[in-house]
mmCIF file of C-alpha atoms in Angstrom:
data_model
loop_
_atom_site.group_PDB
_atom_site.id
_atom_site.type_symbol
_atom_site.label_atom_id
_atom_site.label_comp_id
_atom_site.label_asym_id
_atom_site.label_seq_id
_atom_site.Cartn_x
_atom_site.Cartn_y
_atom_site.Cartn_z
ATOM 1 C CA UNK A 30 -8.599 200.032 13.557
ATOM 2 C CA UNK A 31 -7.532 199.422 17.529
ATOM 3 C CA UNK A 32 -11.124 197.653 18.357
ATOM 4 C CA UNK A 33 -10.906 195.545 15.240
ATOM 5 C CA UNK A 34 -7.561 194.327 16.205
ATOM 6 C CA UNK A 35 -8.411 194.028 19.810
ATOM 7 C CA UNK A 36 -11.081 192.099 18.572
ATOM 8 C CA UNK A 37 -9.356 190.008 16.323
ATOM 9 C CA UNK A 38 -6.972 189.064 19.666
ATOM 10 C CA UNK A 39 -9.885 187.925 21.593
ATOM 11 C CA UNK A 40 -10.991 186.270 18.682
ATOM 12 C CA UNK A 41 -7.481 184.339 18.240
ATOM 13 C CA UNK A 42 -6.624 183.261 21.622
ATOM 14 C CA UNK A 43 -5.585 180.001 22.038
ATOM 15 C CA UNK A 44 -7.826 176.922 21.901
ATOM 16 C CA UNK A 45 -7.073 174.395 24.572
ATOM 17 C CA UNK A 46 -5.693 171.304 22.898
ATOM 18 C CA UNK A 47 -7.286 168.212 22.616
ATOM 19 C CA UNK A 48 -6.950 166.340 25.772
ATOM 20 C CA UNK A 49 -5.762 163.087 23.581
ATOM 21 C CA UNK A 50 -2.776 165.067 22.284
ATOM 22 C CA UNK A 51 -0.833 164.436 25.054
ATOM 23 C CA UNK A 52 -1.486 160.555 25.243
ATOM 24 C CA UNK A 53 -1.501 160.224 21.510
ATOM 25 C CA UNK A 54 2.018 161.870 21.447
ATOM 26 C CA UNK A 55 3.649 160.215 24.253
ATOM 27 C CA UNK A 56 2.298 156.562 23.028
ATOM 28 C CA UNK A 57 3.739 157.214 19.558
ATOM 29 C CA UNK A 58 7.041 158.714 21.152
ATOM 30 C CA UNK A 59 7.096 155.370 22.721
ATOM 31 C CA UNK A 60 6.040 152.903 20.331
ATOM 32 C CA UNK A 61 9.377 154.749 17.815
ATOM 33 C CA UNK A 62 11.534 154.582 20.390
ATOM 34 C CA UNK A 63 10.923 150.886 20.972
ATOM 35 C CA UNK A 64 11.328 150.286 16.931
ATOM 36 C CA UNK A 65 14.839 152.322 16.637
ATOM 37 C CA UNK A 66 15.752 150.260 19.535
ATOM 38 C CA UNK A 67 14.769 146.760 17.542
ATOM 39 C CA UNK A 68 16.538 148.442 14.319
ATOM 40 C CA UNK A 69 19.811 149.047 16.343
ATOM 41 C CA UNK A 70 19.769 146.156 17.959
ATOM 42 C CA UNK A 71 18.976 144.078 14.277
ATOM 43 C CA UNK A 72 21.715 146.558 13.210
ATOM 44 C CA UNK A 73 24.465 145.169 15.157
ATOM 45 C CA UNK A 74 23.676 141.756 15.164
ATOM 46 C CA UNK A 75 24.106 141.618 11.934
ATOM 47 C CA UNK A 76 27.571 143.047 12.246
ATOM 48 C CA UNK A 77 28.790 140.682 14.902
ATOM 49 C CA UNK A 78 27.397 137.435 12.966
ATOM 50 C CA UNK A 79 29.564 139.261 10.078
ATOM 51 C CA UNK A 80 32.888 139.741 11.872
ATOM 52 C CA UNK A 81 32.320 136.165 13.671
ATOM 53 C CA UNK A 82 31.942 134.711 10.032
ATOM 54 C CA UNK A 83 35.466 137.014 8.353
ATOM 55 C CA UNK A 84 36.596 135.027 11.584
ATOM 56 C CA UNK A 85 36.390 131.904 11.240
ATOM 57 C CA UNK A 86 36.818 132.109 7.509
ATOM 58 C CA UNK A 87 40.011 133.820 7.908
ATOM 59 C CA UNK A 88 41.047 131.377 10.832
ATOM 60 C CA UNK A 89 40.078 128.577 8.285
ATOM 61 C CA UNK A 90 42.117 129.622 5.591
ATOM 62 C CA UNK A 91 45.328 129.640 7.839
ATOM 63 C CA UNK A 92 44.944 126.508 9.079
ATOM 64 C CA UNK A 93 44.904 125.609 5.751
ATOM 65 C CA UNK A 94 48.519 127.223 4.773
ATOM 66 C CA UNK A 95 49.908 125.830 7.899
ATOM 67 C CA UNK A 96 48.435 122.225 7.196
ATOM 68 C CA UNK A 97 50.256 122.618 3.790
ATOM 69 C CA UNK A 98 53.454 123.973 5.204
ATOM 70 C CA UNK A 99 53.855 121.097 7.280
ATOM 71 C CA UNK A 100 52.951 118.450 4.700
ATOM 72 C CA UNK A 101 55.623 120.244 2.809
ATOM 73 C CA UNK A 102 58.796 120.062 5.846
ATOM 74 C CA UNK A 103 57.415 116.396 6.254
ATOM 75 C CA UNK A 104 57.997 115.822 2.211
ATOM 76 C CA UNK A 105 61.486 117.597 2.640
ATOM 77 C CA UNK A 106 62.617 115.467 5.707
ATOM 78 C CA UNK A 107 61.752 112.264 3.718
ATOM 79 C CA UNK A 108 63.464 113.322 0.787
ATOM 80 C CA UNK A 109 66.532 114.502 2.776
ATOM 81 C CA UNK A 110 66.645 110.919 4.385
ATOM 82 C CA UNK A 111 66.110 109.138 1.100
ATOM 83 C CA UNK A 112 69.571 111.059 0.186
ATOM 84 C CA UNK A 113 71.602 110.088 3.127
ATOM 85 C CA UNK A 114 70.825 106.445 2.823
ATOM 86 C CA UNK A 115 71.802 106.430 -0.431
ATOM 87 C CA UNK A 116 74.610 108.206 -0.011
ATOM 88 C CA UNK A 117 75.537 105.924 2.794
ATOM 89 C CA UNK A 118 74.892 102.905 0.752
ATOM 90 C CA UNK A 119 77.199 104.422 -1.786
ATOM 91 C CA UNK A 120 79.872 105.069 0.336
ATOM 92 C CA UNK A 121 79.745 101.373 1.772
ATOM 93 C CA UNK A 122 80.165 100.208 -2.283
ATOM 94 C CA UNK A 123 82.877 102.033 -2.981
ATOM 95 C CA UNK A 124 84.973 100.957 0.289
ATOM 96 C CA UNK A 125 83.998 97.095 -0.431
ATOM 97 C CA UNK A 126 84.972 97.933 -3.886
ATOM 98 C CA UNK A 127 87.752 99.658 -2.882
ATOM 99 C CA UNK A 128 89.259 97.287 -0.484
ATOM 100 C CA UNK A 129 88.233 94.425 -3.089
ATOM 101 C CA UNK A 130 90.888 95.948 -5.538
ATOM 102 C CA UNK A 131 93.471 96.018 -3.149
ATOM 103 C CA UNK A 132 92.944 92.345 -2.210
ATOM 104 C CA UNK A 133 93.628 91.528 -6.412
ATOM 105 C CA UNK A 134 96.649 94.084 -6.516
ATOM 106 C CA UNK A 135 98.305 91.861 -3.924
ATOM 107 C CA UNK B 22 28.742 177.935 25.967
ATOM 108 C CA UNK B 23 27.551 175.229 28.187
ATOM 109 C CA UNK B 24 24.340 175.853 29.052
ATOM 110 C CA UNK B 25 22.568 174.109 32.182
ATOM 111 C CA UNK B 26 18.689 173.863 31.000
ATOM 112 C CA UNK B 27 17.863 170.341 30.379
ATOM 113 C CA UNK B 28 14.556 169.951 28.415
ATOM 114 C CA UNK B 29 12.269 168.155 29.741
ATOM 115 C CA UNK B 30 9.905 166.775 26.732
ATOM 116 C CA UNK B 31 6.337 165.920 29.112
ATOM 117 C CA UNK B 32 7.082 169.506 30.412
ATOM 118 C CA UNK B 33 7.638 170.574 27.230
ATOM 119 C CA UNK B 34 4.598 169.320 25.579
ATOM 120 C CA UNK B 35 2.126 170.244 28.640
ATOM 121 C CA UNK B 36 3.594 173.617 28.219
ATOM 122 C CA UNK B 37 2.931 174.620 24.246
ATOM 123 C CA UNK B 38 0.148 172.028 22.829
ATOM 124 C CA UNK B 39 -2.608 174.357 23.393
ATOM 125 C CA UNK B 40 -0.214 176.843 21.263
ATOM 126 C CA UNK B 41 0.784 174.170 18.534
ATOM 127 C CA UNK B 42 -2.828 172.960 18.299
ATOM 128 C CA UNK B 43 -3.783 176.595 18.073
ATOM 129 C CA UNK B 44 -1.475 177.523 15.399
ATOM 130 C CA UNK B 45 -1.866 174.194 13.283
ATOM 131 C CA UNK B 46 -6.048 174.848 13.370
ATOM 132 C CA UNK B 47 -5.675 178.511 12.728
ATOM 133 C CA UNK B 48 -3.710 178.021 9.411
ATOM 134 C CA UNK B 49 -5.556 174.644 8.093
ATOM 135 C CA UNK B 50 -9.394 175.459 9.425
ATOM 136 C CA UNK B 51 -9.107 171.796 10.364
ATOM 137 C CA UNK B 52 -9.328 170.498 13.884
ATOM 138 C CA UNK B 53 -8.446 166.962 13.585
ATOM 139 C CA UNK B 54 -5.562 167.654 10.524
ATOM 140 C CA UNK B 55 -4.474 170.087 13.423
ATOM 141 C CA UNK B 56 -3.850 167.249 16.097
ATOM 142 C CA UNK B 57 -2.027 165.153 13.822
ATOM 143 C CA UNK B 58 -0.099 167.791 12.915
ATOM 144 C CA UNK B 59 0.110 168.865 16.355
ATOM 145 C CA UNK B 60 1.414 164.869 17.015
ATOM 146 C CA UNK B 61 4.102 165.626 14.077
ATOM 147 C CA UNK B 62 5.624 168.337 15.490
ATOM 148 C CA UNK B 63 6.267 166.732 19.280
ATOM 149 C CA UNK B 64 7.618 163.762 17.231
ATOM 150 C CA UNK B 65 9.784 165.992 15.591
ATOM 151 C CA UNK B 66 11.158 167.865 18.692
ATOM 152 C CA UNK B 67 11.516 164.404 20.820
ATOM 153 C CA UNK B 68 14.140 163.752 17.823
ATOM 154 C CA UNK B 69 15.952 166.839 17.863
ATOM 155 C CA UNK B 70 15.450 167.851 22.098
ATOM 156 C CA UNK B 71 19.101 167.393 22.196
ATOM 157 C CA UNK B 72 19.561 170.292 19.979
ATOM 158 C CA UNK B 73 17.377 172.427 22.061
ATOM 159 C CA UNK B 74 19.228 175.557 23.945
ATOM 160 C CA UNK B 75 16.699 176.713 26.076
ATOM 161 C CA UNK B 76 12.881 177.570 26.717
ATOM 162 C CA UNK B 77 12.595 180.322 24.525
ATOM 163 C CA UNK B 78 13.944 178.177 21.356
ATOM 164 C CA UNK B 79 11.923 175.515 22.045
ATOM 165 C CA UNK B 80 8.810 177.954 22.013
ATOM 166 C CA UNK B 81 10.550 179.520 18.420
ATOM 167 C CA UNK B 82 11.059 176.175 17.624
ATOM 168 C CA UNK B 83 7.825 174.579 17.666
ATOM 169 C CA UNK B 84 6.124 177.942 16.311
ATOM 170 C CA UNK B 85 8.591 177.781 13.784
ATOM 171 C CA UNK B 86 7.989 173.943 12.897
ATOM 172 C CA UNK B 87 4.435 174.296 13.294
ATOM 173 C CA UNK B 88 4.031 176.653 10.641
ATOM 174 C CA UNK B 89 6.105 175.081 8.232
ATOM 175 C CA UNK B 90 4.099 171.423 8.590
ATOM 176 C CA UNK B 91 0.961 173.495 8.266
ATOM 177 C CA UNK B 92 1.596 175.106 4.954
ATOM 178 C CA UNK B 93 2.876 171.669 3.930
ATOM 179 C CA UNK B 94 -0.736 170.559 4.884
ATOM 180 C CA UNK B 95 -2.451 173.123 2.979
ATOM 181 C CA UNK B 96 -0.354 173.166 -0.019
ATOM 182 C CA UNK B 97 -1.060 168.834 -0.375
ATOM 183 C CA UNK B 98 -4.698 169.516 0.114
ATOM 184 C CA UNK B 99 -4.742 172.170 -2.725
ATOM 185 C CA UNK B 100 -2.513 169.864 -4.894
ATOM 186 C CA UNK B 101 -5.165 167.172 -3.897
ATOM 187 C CA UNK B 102 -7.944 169.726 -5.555
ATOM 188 C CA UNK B 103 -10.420 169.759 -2.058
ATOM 189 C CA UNK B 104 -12.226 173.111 -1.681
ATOM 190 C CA UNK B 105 -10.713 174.112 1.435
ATOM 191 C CA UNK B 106 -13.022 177.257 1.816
ATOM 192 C CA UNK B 107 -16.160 174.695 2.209
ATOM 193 C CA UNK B 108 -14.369 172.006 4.119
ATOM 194 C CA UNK B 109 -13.374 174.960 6.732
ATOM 195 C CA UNK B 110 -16.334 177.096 7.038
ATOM 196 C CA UNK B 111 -17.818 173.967 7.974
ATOM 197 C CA UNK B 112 -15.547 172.894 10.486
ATOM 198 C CA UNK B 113 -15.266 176.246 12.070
ATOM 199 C CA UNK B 114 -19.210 176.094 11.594
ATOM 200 C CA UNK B 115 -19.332 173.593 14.166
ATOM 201 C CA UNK B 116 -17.138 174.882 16.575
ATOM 202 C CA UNK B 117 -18.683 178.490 16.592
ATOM 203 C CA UNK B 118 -21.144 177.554 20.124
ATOM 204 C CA UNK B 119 -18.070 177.463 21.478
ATOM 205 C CA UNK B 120 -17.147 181.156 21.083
ATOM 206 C CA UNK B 121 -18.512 183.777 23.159
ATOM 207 C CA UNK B 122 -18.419 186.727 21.115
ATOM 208 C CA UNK B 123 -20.515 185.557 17.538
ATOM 209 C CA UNK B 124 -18.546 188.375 15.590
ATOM 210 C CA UNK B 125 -15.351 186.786 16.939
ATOM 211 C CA UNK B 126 -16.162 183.560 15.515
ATOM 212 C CA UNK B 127 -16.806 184.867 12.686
ATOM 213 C CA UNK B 128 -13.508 186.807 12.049
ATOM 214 C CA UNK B 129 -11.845 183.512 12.880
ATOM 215 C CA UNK B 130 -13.784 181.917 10.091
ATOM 216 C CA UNK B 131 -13.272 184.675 7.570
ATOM 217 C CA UNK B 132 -9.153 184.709 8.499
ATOM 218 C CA UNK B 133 -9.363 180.987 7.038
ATOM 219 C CA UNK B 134 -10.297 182.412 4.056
ATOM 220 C CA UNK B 135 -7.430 184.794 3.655
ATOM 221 C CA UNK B 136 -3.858 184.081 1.406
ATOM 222 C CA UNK B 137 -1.962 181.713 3.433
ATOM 223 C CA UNK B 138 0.778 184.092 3.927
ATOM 224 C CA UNK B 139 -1.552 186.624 5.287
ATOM 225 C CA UNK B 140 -3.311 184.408 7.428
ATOM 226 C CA UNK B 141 0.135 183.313 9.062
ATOM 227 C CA UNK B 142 1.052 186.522 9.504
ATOM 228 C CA UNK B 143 -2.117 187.552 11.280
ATOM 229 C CA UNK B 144 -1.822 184.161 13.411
ATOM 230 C CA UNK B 145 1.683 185.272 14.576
ATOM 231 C CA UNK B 146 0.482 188.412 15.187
ATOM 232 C CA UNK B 147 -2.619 188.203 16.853
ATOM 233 C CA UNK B 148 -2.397 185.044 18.378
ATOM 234 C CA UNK B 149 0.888 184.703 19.352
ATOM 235 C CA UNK B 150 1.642 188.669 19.914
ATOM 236 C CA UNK B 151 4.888 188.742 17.926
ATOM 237 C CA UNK B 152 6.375 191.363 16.196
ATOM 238 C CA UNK B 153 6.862 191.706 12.864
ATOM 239 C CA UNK B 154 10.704 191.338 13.457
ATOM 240 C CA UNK B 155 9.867 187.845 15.294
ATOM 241 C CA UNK B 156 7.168 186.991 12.809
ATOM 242 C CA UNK B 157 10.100 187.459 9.839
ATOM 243 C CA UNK B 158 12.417 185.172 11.901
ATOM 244 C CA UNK B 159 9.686 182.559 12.529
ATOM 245 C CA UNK B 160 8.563 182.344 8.938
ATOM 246 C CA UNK B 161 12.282 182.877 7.644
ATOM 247 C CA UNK B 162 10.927 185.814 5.376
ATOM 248 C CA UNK B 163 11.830 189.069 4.992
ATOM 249 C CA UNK B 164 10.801 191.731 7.155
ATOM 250 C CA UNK B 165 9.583 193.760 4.602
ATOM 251 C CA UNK B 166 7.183 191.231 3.062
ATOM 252 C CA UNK B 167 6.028 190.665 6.924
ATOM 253 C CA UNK B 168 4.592 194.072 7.206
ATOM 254 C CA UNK B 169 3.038 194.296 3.923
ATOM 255 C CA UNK B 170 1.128 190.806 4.730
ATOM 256 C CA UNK B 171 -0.087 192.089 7.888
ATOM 257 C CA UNK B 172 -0.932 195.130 6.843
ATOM 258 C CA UNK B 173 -2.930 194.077 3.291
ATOM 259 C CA UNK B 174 -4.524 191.057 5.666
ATOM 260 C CA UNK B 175 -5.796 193.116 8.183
ATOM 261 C CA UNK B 176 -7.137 195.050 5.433
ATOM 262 C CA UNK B 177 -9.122 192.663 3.713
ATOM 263 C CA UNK B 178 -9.926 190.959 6.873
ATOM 264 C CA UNK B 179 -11.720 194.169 7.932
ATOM 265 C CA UNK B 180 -13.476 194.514 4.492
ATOM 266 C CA UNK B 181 -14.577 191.246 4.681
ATOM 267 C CA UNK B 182 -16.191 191.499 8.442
ATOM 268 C CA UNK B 183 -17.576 194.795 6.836
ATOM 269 C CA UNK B 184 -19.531 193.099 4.539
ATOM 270 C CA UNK B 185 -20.374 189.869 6.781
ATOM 271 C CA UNK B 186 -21.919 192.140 9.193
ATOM 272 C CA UNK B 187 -23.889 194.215 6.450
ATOM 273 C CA UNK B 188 -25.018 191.192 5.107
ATOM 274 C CA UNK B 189 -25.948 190.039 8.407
ATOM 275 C CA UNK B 190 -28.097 193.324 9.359
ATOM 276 C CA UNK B 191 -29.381 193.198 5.744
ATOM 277 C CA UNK B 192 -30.896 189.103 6.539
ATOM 278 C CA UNK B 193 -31.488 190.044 10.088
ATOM 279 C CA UNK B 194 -34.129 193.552 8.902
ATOM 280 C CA UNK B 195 -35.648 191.461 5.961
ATOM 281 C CA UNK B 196 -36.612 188.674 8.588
ATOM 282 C CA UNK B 197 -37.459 190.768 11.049
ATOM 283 C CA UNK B 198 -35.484 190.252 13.111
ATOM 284 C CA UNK B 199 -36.293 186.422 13.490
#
């Protein structure tokens, strides 16, 4: 049984490897390398354009709100001006009116 | 553990294709199924180098890798219905000028023709020079099994050289010896 084995070693030693294998591998390492890389790259892209977008959507929206906030202080102030003239004007009746009555008293 | 071996994947490959190829064309009879496989596995270690410890699990590493995309192979072919035992006794058939010893070429053609488990067990053995105990933790099988396909391949291996070579002297005396 020894010789058989020993000559089933001989028999199995290793074959020398194509010498493509090397190239092919190496080329192929390269050629993934270079696609991840494009993927990534595609990859985060795609997340920046995203965040730049919640951006200026977001920034959008709040100038909105504030653009209504101060249409609705500039509303107020008119309303709150409207009120003192009146109330101004009302006070000036009642002294004329006022004085007026004393005048027909006397 | 911090360990201070950097692999180096040119070195890496320079060092163990002739031992991938070797393995990949011992278990599929196939030279050029064995290069792409061969291709597969280096692939496969570029993407997981940073895993790698040290020399010695690379080398268990691509043995063990290499065996497992082989079987793959052969199981797809079988499920793909090709008669393997042609397709390799004629690839082998064309690489036997190569070979120096004709009855070596000849056991490497008939070890094609063994059970796959058998036939990687052999491989491992005989080609590689592992034990069984490294054989079991290459193929992830048990020990046990190990033994029993190295010891029921070399058996039939040896009965089947038997009869090549009686069948050989047979043809060779009713030719004689032409």
């Amino acid at each position: 049984m020894e010789d058989f084995e020993n000559e089933l070693r001989q028999a199995l030693e290793r074959r020398t490897a194509p010498p493509s294998l090397k190239r092919k591998v190496l080329e192929q390492r390269s050629r993934l390398r270079t696609q991840r890389l494009r993927v990534r790259t595609a990859m985060w892209q795609r997340l920046a354009a995203s965040v730049a977008l919640a951006a200026v959507l977001g920034g959008g929206f709040a100038w909105r709100n504030r653009e209504e906030r101060l249409k609705g202080e500039a509303a107020r102030a008119q309303v709150l001006t409207a009120l003192r003239i009146t109330a101004h004007a009302l006070n000036q009746m009642n002294e004329e009116l006022a004085s007026h009555g004393n005048a027909g008293q006397k | 553990m911090a360990h201070d071996w950097q692999p180096d994947f040119e070195q890496l490959v320079d060092e163990h294709q002739s031992m991938v190829f070797s393995l990949a064309w011992r278990m599929t009879g196939d030279r050029g199924l064995a290069e792409e496989i061969a291709q597969d596995v280096f692939l496969e270690l570029d993407r997981h180098l940073g895993k790698i410890e040290s020399p010695l699990h690379a080398c268990f590493w691509l043995r063990r890798v290499t065996m497992s995309r082989s079987t793959d192979a052969l199981r797809r072919r079988k499920v793909r219905g090709m008669d393997l035992w042609v397709e390799m006794d004629e690839n082998h058939g064309a690489r036997m000028e190569e070979r120096a010893s004709p009855l070596g070429a000849r056991l490497e053609q008939l070890l094609s023709t063994l059970p796959e488990p058998q036939r990687a067990a052999l491989v491992l053995r005989y080609q590689e020079d592992l034990t069984p105990e490294e054989i079991a933790a290459t193929l992830n099988a048990p020990l046990a099994t190990v033994k029993s396909h190295l010891q029921r391949g070399l058996k039939l291996l040896r009965a089947k050289a038997q009869d090549s070579l009686r069948e050989y002297v047979r043809v060779k005396e009713c030719t004689g010896g032409i």
